[in-house]
CSV table of C-alpha atoms in Angstrom, one decimal:
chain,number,residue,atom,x,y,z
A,20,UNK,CA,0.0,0.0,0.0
A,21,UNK,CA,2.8,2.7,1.2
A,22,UNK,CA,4.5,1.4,-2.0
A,23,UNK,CA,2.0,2.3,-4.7
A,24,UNK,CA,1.3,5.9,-2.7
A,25,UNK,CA,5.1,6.5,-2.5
A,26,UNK,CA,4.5,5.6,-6.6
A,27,UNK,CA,1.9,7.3,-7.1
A,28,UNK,CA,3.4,10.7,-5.0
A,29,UNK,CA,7.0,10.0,-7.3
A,30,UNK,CA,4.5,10.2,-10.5
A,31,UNK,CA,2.3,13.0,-9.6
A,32,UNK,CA,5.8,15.3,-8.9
A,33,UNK,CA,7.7,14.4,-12.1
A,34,UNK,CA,4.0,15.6,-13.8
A,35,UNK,CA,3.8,18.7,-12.2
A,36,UNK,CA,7.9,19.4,-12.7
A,37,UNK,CA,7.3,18.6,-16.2
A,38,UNK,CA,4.0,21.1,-16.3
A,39,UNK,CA,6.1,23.5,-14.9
A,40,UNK,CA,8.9,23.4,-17.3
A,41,UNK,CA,6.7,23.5,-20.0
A,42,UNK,CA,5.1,26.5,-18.3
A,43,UNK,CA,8.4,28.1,-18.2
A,44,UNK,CA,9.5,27.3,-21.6
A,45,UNK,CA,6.1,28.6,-22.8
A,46,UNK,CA,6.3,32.0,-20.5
A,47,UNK,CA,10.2,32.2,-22.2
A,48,UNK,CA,8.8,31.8,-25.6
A,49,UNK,CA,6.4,34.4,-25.2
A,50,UNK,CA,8.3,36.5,-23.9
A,51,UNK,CA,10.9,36.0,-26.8
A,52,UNK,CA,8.0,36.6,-29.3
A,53,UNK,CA,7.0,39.3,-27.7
A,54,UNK,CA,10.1,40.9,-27.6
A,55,UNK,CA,11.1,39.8,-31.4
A,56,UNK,CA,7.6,41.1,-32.5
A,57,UNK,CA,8.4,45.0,-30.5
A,58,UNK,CA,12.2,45.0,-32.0
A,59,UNK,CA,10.6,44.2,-35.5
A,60,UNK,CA,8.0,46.8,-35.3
A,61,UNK,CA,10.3,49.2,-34.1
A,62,UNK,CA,12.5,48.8,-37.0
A,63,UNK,CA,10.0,49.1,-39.3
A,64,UNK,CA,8.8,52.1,-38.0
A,65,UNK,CA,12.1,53.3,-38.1
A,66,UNK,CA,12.7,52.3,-41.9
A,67,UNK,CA,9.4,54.3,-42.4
A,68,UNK,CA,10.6,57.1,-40.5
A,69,UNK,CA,13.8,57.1,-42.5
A,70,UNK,CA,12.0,56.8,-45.9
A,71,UNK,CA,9.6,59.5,-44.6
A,72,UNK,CA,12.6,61.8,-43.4
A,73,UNK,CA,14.6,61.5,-46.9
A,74,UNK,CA,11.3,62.1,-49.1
A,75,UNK,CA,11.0,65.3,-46.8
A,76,UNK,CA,14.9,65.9,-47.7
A,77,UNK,CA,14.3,65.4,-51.0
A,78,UNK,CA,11.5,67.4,-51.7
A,79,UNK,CA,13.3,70.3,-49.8
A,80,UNK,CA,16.3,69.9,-52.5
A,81,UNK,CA,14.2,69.9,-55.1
A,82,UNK,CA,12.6,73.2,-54.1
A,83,UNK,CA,16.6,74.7,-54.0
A,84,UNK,CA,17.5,72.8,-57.0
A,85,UNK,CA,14.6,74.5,-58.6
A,86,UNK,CA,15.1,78.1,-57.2
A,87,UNK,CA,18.7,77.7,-58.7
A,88,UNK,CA,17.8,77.0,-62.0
A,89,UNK,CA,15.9,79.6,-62.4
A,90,UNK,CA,18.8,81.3,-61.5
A,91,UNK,CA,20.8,80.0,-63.9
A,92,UNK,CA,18.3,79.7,-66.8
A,93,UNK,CA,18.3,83.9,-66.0
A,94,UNK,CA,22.1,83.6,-66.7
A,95,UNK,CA,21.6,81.5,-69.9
A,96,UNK,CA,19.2,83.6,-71.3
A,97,UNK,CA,20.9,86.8,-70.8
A,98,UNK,CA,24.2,85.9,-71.3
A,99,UNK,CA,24.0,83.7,-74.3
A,100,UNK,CA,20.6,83.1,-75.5
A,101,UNK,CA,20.4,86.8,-75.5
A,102,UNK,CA,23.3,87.4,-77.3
A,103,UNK,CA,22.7,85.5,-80.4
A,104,UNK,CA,18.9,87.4,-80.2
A,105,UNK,CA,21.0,90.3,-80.4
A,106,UNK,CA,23.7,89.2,-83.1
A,107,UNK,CA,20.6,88.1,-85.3
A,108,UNK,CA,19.3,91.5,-84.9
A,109,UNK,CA,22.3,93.5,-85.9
A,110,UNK,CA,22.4,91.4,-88.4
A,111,UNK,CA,19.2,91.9,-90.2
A,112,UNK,CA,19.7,95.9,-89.5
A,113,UNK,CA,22.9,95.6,-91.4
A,114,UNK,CA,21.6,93.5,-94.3
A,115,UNK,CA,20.7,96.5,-96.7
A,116,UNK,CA,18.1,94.0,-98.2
A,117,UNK,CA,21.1,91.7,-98.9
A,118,UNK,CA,20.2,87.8,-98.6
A,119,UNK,CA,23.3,86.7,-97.3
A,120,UNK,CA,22.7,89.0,-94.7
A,121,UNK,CA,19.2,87.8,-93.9
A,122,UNK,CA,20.1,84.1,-94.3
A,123,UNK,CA,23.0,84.2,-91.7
A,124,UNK,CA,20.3,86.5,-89.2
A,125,UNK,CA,18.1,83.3,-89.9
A,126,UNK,CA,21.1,80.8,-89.1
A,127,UNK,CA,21.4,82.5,-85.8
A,128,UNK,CA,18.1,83.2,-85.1
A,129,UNK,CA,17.7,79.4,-85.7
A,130,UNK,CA,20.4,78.5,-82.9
A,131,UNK,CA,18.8,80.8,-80.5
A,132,UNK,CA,15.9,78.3,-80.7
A,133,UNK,CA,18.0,74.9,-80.9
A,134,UNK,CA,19.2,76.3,-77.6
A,135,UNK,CA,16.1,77.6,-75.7
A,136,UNK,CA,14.6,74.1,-76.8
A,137,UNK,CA,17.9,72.3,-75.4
A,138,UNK,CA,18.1,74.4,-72.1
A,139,UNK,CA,14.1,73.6,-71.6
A,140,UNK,CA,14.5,69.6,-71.9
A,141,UNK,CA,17.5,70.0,-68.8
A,142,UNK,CA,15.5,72.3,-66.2
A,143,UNK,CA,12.0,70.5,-66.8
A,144,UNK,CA,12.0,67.7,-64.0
A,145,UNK,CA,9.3,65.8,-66.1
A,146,UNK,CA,11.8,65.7,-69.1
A,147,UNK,CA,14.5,64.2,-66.7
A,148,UNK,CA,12.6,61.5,-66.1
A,149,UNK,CA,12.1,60.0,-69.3
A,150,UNK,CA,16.3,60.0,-70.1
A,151,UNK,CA,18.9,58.3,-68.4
A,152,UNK,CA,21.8,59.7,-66.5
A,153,UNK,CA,24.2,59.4,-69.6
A,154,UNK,CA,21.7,60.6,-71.8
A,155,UNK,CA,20.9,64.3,-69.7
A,156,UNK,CA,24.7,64.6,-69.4
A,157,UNK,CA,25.1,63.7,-73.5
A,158,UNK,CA,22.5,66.5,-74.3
A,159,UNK,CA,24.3,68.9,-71.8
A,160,UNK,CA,27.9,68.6,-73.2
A,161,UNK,CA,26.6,68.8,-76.5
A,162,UNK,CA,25.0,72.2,-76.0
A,163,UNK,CA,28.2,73.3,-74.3
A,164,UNK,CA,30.3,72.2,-77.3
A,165,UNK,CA,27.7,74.5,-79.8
A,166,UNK,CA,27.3,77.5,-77.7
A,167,UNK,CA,31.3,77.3,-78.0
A,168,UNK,CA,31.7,76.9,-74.2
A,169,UNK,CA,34.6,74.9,-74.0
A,170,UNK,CA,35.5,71.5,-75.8
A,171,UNK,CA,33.5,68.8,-73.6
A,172,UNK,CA,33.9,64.9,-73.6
A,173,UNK,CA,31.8,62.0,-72.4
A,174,UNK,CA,32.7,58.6,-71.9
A,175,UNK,CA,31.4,55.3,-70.7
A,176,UNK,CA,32.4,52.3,-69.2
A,177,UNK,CA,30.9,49.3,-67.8
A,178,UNK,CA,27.1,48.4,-68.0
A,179,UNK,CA,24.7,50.9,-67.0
A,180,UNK,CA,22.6,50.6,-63.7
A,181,UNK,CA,19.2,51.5,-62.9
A,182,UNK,CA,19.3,54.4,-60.3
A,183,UNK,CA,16.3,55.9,-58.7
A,184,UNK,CA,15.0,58.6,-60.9
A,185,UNK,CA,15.1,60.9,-58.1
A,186,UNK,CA,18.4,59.8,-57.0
A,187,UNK,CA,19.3,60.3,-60.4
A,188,UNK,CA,17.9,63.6,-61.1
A,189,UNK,CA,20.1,64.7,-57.9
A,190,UNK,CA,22.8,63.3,-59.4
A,191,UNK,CA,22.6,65.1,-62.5
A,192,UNK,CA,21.9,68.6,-60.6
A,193,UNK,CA,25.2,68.1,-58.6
A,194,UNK,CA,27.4,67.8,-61.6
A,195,UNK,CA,25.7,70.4,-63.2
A,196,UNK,CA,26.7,72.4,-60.6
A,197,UNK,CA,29.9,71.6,-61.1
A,198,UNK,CA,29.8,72.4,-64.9
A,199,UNK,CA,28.4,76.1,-64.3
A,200,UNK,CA,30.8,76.9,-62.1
A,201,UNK,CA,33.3,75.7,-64.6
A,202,UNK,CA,32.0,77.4,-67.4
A,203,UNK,CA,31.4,80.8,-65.2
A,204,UNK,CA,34.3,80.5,-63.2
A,205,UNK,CA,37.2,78.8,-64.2
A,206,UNK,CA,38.6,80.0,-67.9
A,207,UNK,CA,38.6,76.2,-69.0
A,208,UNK,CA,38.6,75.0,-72.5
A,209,UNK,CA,37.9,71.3,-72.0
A,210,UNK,CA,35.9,69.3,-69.6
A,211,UNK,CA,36.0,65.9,-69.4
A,212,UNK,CA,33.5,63.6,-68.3
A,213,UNK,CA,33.6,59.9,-67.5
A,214,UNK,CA,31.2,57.4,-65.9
A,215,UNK,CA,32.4,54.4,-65.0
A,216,UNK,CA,29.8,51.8,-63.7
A,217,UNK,CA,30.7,48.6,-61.8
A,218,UNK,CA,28.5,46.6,-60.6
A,219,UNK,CA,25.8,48.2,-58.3
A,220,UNK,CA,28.0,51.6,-57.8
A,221,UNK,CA,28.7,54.1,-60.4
A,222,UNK,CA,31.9,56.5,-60.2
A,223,UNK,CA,31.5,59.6,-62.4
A,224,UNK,CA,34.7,61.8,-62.5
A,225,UNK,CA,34.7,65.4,-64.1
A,226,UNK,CA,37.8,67.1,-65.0
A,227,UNK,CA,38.4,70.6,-66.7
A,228,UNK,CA,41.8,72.6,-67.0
A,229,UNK,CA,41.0,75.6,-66.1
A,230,UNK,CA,42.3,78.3,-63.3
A,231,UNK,CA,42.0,76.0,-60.0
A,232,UNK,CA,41.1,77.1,-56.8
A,233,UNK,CA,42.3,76.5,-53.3
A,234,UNK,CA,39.7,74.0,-52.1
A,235,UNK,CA,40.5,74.8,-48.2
A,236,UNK,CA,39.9,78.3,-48.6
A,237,UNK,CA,36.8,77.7,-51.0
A,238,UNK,CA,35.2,75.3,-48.3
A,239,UNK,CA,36.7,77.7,-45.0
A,240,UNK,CA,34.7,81.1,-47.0
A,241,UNK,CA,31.6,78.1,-47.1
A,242,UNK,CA,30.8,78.8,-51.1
A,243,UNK,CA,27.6,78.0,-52.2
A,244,UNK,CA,28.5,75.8,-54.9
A,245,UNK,CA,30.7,73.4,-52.9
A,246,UNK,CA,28.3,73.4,-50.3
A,247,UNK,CA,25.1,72.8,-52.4
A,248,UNK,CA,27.3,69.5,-54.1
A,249,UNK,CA,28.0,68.2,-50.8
A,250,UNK,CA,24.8,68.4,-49.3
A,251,UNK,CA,23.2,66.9,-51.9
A,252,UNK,CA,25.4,64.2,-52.1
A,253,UNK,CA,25.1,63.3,-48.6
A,254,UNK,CA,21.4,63.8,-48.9
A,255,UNK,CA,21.5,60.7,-51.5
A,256,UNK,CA,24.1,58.6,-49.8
A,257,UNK,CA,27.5,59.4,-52.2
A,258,UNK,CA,31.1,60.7,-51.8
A,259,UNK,CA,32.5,63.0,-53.3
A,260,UNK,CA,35.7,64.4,-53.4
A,261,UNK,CA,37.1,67.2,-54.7
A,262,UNK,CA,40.9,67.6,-56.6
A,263,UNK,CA,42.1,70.9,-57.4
A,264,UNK,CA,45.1,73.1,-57.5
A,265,UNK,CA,45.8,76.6,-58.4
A,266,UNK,CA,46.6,76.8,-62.3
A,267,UNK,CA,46.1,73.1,-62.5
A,268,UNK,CA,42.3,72.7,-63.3
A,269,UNK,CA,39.9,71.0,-61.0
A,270,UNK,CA,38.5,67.1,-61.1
A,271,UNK,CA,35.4,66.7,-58.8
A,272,UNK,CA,34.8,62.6,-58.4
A,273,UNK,CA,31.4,61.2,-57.1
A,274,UNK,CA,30.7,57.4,-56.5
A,275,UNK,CA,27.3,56.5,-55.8
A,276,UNK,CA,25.9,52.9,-54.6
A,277,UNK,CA,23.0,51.7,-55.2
A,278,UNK,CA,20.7,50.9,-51.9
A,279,UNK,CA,17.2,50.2,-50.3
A,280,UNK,CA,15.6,53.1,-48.9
């Protein structure tokens, strides 16, 4: 009788250790789930908040990007646009009825437009979209090359990436940042381009041999051109660095990675 209790009592305890375990291991599971479900909605609300955060950020640079190229469309059209207007007027004053005259006041009259059509294409975001990076830069150079700017180059290697046309409108405004401050600034007579894509990163360089400037003094007097290409940049996640002497032309070099935002 004391046997089968003492049985019995030995049974009853290894059930209600074993209930207890499991109790325990399902408490711990819980718990684990619990905490594996609040780190994984915390990191998605965190991804949100960052994708939320860089929409804001990009929308803000758009807004500048925009403001500037207005100012710089105000520059185009006085300083060059304007000036063929002008030459094509002169020239059909001077003609004396002559057709020579009139058909080289047509000729430029005729470039005037090639251009204002060019320059709309570059500064209309909509326009942007529908061309690729190497494409926007290829129209670009070529307008520097007939408004006589300076002798421009463009070359590819590698196969081409998709980029986020946002990212890649960014992109584009940086370098031509770069180029208007070349063209307005440093007396060059070529610029050379090259885009060099490997893999999921691109690595454009731009080179010109003009006049140089002292980068540490450029960047200590916080110029608005450097500053604007850096902030953007970081904004989209590239580098960029900056090579440049005094009478030994500048090369600006921006790599960019593709990634999950």
């Amino acid at each position: 009788m004391f046997l089968i209790q003492d049985q019995d009592s030995g049974t009853l305890f290894i059930v209600l250790v074993a209930i207890t375990i499991l109790l325990l291991l399902l408490v711990v599971v819980v718990v684990l789930f619990s905490v594996f479900m609040k780190r994984k909605n915390s990191l998605l609300l965190e991804q949100e908040e960052a994708k939320q955060r860089f929409e804001r950020e990009i929308t803000e640079t758009q807004i500048e990007i925009r403001e500037e190229t207005l100012r710089n469309i105000s520059w185009e059209l006085h300083d060059n646009i304007g000036q063929l207007l002008t030459l094509a007027k002169i020239q059909t004053q001077n003609s004396g009825g002559s057709q020579q005259d009139l058909d080289e006041a047509v000729a430029t009259i005729g470039k005037g437009l090639t251009e204002i059509r060019a320059l709309s294409k570059l500064i209309n975001p909509e326009a942007l979209k529908n061309m690729s990076l190497p494409e926007a830069l290829n129209l670009e150079l070529e307008r520097f090359e007939r408004m006589a700017y300076l002798k421009p180059s463009l070359k590819i290697s590698g196969s081409p990436i998709e980029i986020d046309k946002k990212i890649e409108t960014i992109i584009f405004r940086i370098l031509q940042e770069f180029f208007t401050n070349t063209i307005k600034h440093s007396k060059a007579t070529h610029l050379d381009v090259l885009l060099n894509y490997r893999g999921d990163n691109v690595l454009i360089t731009v080179k010109d041999n003009g006049v140089g400037f002292d980068y540490e003094k450029a960047r200590a007097k916080n110029g608005i051109g450097l500053t604007n290409i850096e902030t953007r940049a970081k904004l989209i996640g590239a580098t960029i660095q900056y090579m440049s002497q005094v009478n030994e032309g500048t090369t600006l070099s921006l790599n960019y990675k593709t990634q999950s935002l």
